[in-house]
Coordinates of C-alpha atoms in Angstrom, one line a residue:
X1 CA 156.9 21.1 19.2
X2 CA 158.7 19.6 22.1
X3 CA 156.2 17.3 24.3
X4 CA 157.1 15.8 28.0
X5 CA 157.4 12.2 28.2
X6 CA 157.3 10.6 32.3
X7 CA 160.5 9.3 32.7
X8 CA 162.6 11.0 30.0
X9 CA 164.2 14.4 28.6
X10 CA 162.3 16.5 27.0
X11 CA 163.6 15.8 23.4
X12 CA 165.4 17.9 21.3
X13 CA 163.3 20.9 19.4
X14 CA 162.5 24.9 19.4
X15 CA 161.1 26.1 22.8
X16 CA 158.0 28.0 22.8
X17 CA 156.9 29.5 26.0
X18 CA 153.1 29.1 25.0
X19 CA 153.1 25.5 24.4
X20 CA 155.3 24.4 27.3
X21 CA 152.2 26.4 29.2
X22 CA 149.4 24.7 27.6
X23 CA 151.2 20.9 28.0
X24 CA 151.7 21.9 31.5
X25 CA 148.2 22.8 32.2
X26 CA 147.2 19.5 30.2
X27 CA 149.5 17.1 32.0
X28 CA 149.1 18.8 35.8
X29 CA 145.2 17.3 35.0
X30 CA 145.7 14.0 34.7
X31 CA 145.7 11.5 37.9
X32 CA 149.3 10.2 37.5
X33 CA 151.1 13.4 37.8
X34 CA 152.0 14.6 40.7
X35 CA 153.1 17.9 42.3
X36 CA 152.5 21.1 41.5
X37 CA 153.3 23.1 38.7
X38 CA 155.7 26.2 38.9
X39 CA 156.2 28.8 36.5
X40 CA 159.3 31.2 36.3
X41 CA 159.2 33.8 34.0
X42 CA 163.2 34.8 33.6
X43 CA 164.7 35.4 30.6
X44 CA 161.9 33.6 28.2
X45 CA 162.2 30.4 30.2
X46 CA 159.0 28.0 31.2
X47 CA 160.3 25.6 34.8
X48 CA 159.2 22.3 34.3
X49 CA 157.4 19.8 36.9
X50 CA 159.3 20.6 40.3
X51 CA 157.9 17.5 41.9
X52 CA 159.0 13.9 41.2
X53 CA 157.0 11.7 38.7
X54 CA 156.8 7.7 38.1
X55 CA 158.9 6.5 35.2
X56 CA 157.3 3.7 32.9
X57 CA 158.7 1.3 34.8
X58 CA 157.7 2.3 38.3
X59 CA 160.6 4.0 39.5
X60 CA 160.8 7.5 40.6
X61 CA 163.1 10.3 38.4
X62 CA 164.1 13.3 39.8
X63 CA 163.0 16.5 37.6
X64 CA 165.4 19.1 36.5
X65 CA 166.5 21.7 38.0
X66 CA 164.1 24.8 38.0
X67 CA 165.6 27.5 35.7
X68 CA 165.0 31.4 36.8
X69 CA 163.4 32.7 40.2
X70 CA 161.2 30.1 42.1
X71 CA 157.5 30.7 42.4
X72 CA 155.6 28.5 44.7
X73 CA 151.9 28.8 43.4
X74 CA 150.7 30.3 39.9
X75 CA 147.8 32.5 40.4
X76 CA 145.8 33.4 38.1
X77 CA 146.5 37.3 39.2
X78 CA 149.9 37.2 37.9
X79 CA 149.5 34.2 35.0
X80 CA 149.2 36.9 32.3
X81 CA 151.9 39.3 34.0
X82 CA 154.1 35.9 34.0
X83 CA 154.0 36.0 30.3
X84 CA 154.4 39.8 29.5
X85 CA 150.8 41.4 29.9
X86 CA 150.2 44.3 31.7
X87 CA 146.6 45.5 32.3
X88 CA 146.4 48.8 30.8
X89 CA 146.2 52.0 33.1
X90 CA 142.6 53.8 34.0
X91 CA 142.4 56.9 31.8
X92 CA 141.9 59.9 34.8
X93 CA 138.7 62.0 34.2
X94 CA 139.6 65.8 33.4
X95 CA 137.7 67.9 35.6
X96 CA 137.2 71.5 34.4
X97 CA 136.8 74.2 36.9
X98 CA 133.6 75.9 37.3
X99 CA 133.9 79.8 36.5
X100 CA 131.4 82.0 38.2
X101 CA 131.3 85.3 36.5
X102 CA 130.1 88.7 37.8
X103 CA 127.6 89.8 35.2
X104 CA 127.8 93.6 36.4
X105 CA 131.8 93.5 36.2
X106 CA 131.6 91.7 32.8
X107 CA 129.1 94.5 31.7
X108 CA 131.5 97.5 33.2
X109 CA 134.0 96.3 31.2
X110 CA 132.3 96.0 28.3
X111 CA 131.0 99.3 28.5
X112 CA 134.2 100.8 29.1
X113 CA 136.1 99.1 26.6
X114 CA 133.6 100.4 24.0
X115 CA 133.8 104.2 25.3
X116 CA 138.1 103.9 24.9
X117 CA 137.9 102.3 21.0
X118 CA 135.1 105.0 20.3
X119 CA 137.3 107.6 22.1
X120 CA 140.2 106.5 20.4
X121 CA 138.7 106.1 16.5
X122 CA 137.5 109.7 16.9
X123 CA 140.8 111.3 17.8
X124 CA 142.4 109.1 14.8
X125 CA 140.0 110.7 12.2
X126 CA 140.8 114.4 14.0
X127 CA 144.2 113.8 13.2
X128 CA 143.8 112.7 10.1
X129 CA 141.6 115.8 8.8
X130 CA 144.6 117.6 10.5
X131 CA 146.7 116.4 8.9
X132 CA 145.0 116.3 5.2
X133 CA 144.4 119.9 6.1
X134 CA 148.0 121.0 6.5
X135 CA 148.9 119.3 3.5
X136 CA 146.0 120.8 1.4
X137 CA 147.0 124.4 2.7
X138 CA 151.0 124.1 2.8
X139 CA 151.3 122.1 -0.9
X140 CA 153.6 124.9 -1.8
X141 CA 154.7 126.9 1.0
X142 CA 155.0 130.7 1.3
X143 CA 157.4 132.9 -0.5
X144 CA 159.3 134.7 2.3
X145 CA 160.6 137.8 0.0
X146 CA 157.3 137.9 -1.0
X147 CA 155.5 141.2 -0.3
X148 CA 151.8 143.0 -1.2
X149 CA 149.1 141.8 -1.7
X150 CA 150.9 138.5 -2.5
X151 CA 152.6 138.6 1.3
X152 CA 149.5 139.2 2.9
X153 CA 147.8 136.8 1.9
X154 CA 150.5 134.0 2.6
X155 CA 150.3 135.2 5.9
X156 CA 146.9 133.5 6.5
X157 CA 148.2 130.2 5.5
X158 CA 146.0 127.6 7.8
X159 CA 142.8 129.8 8.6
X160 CA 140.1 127.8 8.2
X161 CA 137.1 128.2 6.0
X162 CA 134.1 129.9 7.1
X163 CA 131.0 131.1 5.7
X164 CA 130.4 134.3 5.5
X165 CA 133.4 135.1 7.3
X166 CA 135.9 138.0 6.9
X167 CA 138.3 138.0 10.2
X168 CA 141.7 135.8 10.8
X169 CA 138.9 133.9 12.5
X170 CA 137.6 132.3 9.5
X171 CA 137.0 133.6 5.6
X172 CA 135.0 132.6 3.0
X173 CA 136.1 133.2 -0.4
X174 CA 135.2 136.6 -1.1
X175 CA 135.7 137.7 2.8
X176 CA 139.5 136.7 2.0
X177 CA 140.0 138.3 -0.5
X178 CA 138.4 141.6 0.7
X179 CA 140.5 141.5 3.8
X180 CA 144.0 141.2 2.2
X181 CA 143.2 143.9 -0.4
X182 CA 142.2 146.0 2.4
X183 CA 145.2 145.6 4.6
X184 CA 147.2 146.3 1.5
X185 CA 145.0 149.7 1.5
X186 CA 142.8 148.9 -1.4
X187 CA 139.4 148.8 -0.5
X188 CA 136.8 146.6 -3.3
X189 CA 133.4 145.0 -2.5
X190 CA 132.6 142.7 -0.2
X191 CA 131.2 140.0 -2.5
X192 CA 132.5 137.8 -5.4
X193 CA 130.4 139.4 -8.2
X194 CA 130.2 142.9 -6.9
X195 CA 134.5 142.4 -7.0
X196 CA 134.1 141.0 -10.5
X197 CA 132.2 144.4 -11.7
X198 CA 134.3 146.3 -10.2
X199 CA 138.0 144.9 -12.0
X200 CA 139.3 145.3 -15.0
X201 CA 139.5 141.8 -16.9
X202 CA 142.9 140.8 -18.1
X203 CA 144.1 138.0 -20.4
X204 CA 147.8 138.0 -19.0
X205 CA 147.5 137.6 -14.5
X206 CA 149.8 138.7 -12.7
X207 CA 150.8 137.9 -9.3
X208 CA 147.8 140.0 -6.8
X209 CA 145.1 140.0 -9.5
X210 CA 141.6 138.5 -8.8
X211 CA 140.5 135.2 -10.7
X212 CA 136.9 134.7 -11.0
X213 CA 134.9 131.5 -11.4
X214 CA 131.0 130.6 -12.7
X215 CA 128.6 132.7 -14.6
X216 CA 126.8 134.2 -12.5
X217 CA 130.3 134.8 -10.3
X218 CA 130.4 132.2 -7.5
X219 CA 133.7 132.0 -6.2
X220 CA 136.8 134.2 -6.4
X221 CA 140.7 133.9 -5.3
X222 CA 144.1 135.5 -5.5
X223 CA 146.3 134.5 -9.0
X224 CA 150.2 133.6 -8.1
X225 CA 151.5 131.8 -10.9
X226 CA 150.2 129.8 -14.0
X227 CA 147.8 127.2 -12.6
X228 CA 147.9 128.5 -8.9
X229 CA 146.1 130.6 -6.6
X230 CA 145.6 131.6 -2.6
X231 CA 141.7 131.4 -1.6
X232 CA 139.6 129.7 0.8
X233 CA 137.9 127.1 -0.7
X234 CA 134.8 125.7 0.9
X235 CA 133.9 124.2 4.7
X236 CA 136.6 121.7 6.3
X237 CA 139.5 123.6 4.0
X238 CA 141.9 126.3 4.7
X239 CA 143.7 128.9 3.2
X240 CA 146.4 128.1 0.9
X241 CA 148.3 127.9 -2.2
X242 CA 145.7 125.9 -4.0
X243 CA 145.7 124.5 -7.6
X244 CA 143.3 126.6 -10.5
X245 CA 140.8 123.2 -10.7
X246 CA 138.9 124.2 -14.0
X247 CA 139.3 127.5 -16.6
X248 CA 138.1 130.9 -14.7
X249 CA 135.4 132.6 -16.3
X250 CA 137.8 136.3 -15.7
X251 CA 141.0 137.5 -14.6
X252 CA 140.3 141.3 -13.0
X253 CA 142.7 143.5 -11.7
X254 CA 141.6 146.4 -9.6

């Protein structure tokens, strides 16, 4: 480490900015130096003594020259800034704003937001029975050439199920059929088993007969085709070509 000698060079060595400031603070303490001591902070670079000091043998040699910008006094404000340090920067406080709410607006809303999703989940499930309705009623659409008993009751595609019904209105299973055999100018019972004991049971259908289902007779529709029929069903259904769901306990044709 290089040390300051009164009278001579500084000798030969590495510089190191720390310990040029610590000899400096050391030798400005003692009685025989004189002056003041001046820091520049340029580049790296430590000024040595600006004022003159006594050589060994009593005569007086000039310093060197001070390297970098000239500071008169080192305080100890900008001591640390003179060797790199900066004091770090004062986090801000976050102030969040202050939200005053209006408990009968909040409420409004909530109320009104509640009638449109009830509002709107109730005309989504109308359409959706709609829909499953159409489908369940036009699974195998009509037969335009078809005519009779057969054209009739194709007619009434989409009339809903009613009970106890015998109008376009609505039908029920033995109203329907009753009303197509009548606009076809065939008059038969109203009811399902009272049109049972009144056909004449057949083991080969044919399109316009009567198939019967249960023992006692329950239910009753119109035969088309192997595996099909035309009747109204039960509640939330409507007339269509429907599948035969199970073996019928008769075929009758009046």
């Amino acid at each position: 480490m290089a040390q300051n000698v009164p009278g001579r060079h500084r000798a030969p060595g590495r510089f190191n900015a720390i310990s040029e400031l610590k000899t400096i603070a050391k030798e400005s303490a003692q009685p025989a130096v004189k002056g003041a001591a001046i820091v520049a902070a340029s580049g790296g670079l430590v000024a040595t003594f600006a004022g003159p000091a006594s050589a060994a043998d009593g005569s007086t040699v000039a310093g060197p020259a001070v390297v970098g910008p000239q500071v008169g006094t080192l305080k100890a404000s900008n001591a640390l800034s003179a060797i790199g340090y900066a004091k770090p920067a004062l986090k801000a406080a976050t102030v969040k704003p202050v939200v005053i709410e209006d408990i009968k607006v909040k409420t409004e809303r909530a109320e009104k937001k509640a009638a449109e999703e009830a509002a709107a989940a109730r005309e989504a499930a109308s359409e959706r029975a709609s829909r499953s309705a159409s489908r369940t009623a036009l699974n195998v659409a009509p037969d335009p050439s078809a005519t009779g008993i057969i054209g009739i009751a194709q007619s009434l595609f989409g009339v809903p199920y009613v009970y106890g019904g015998t109008t376009p209105s609505g039908f029920d299973c033995s109203g329907f059929t009753s009303y197509v055999y009548r606009q076809a100018g065939i008059s038969i019972p109203r009811t399902a088993s009272a049109q049972a004991a009144a056909s004449t049971p057949v083991s080969s259908p044919r399109p316009g007969d009567l198939v019967f289902f249960g023992s006692p007779i329950y239910h009753v529709g119109i035969y088309v085709s192997p595996g099909r029929m035309i009747d109204a069903q039960r509640t939330g259904t409507v007339i269509g070509n429907h599948s035969i769901w199970t073996t019928p306990s008769m075929y009758g044709r009046i």
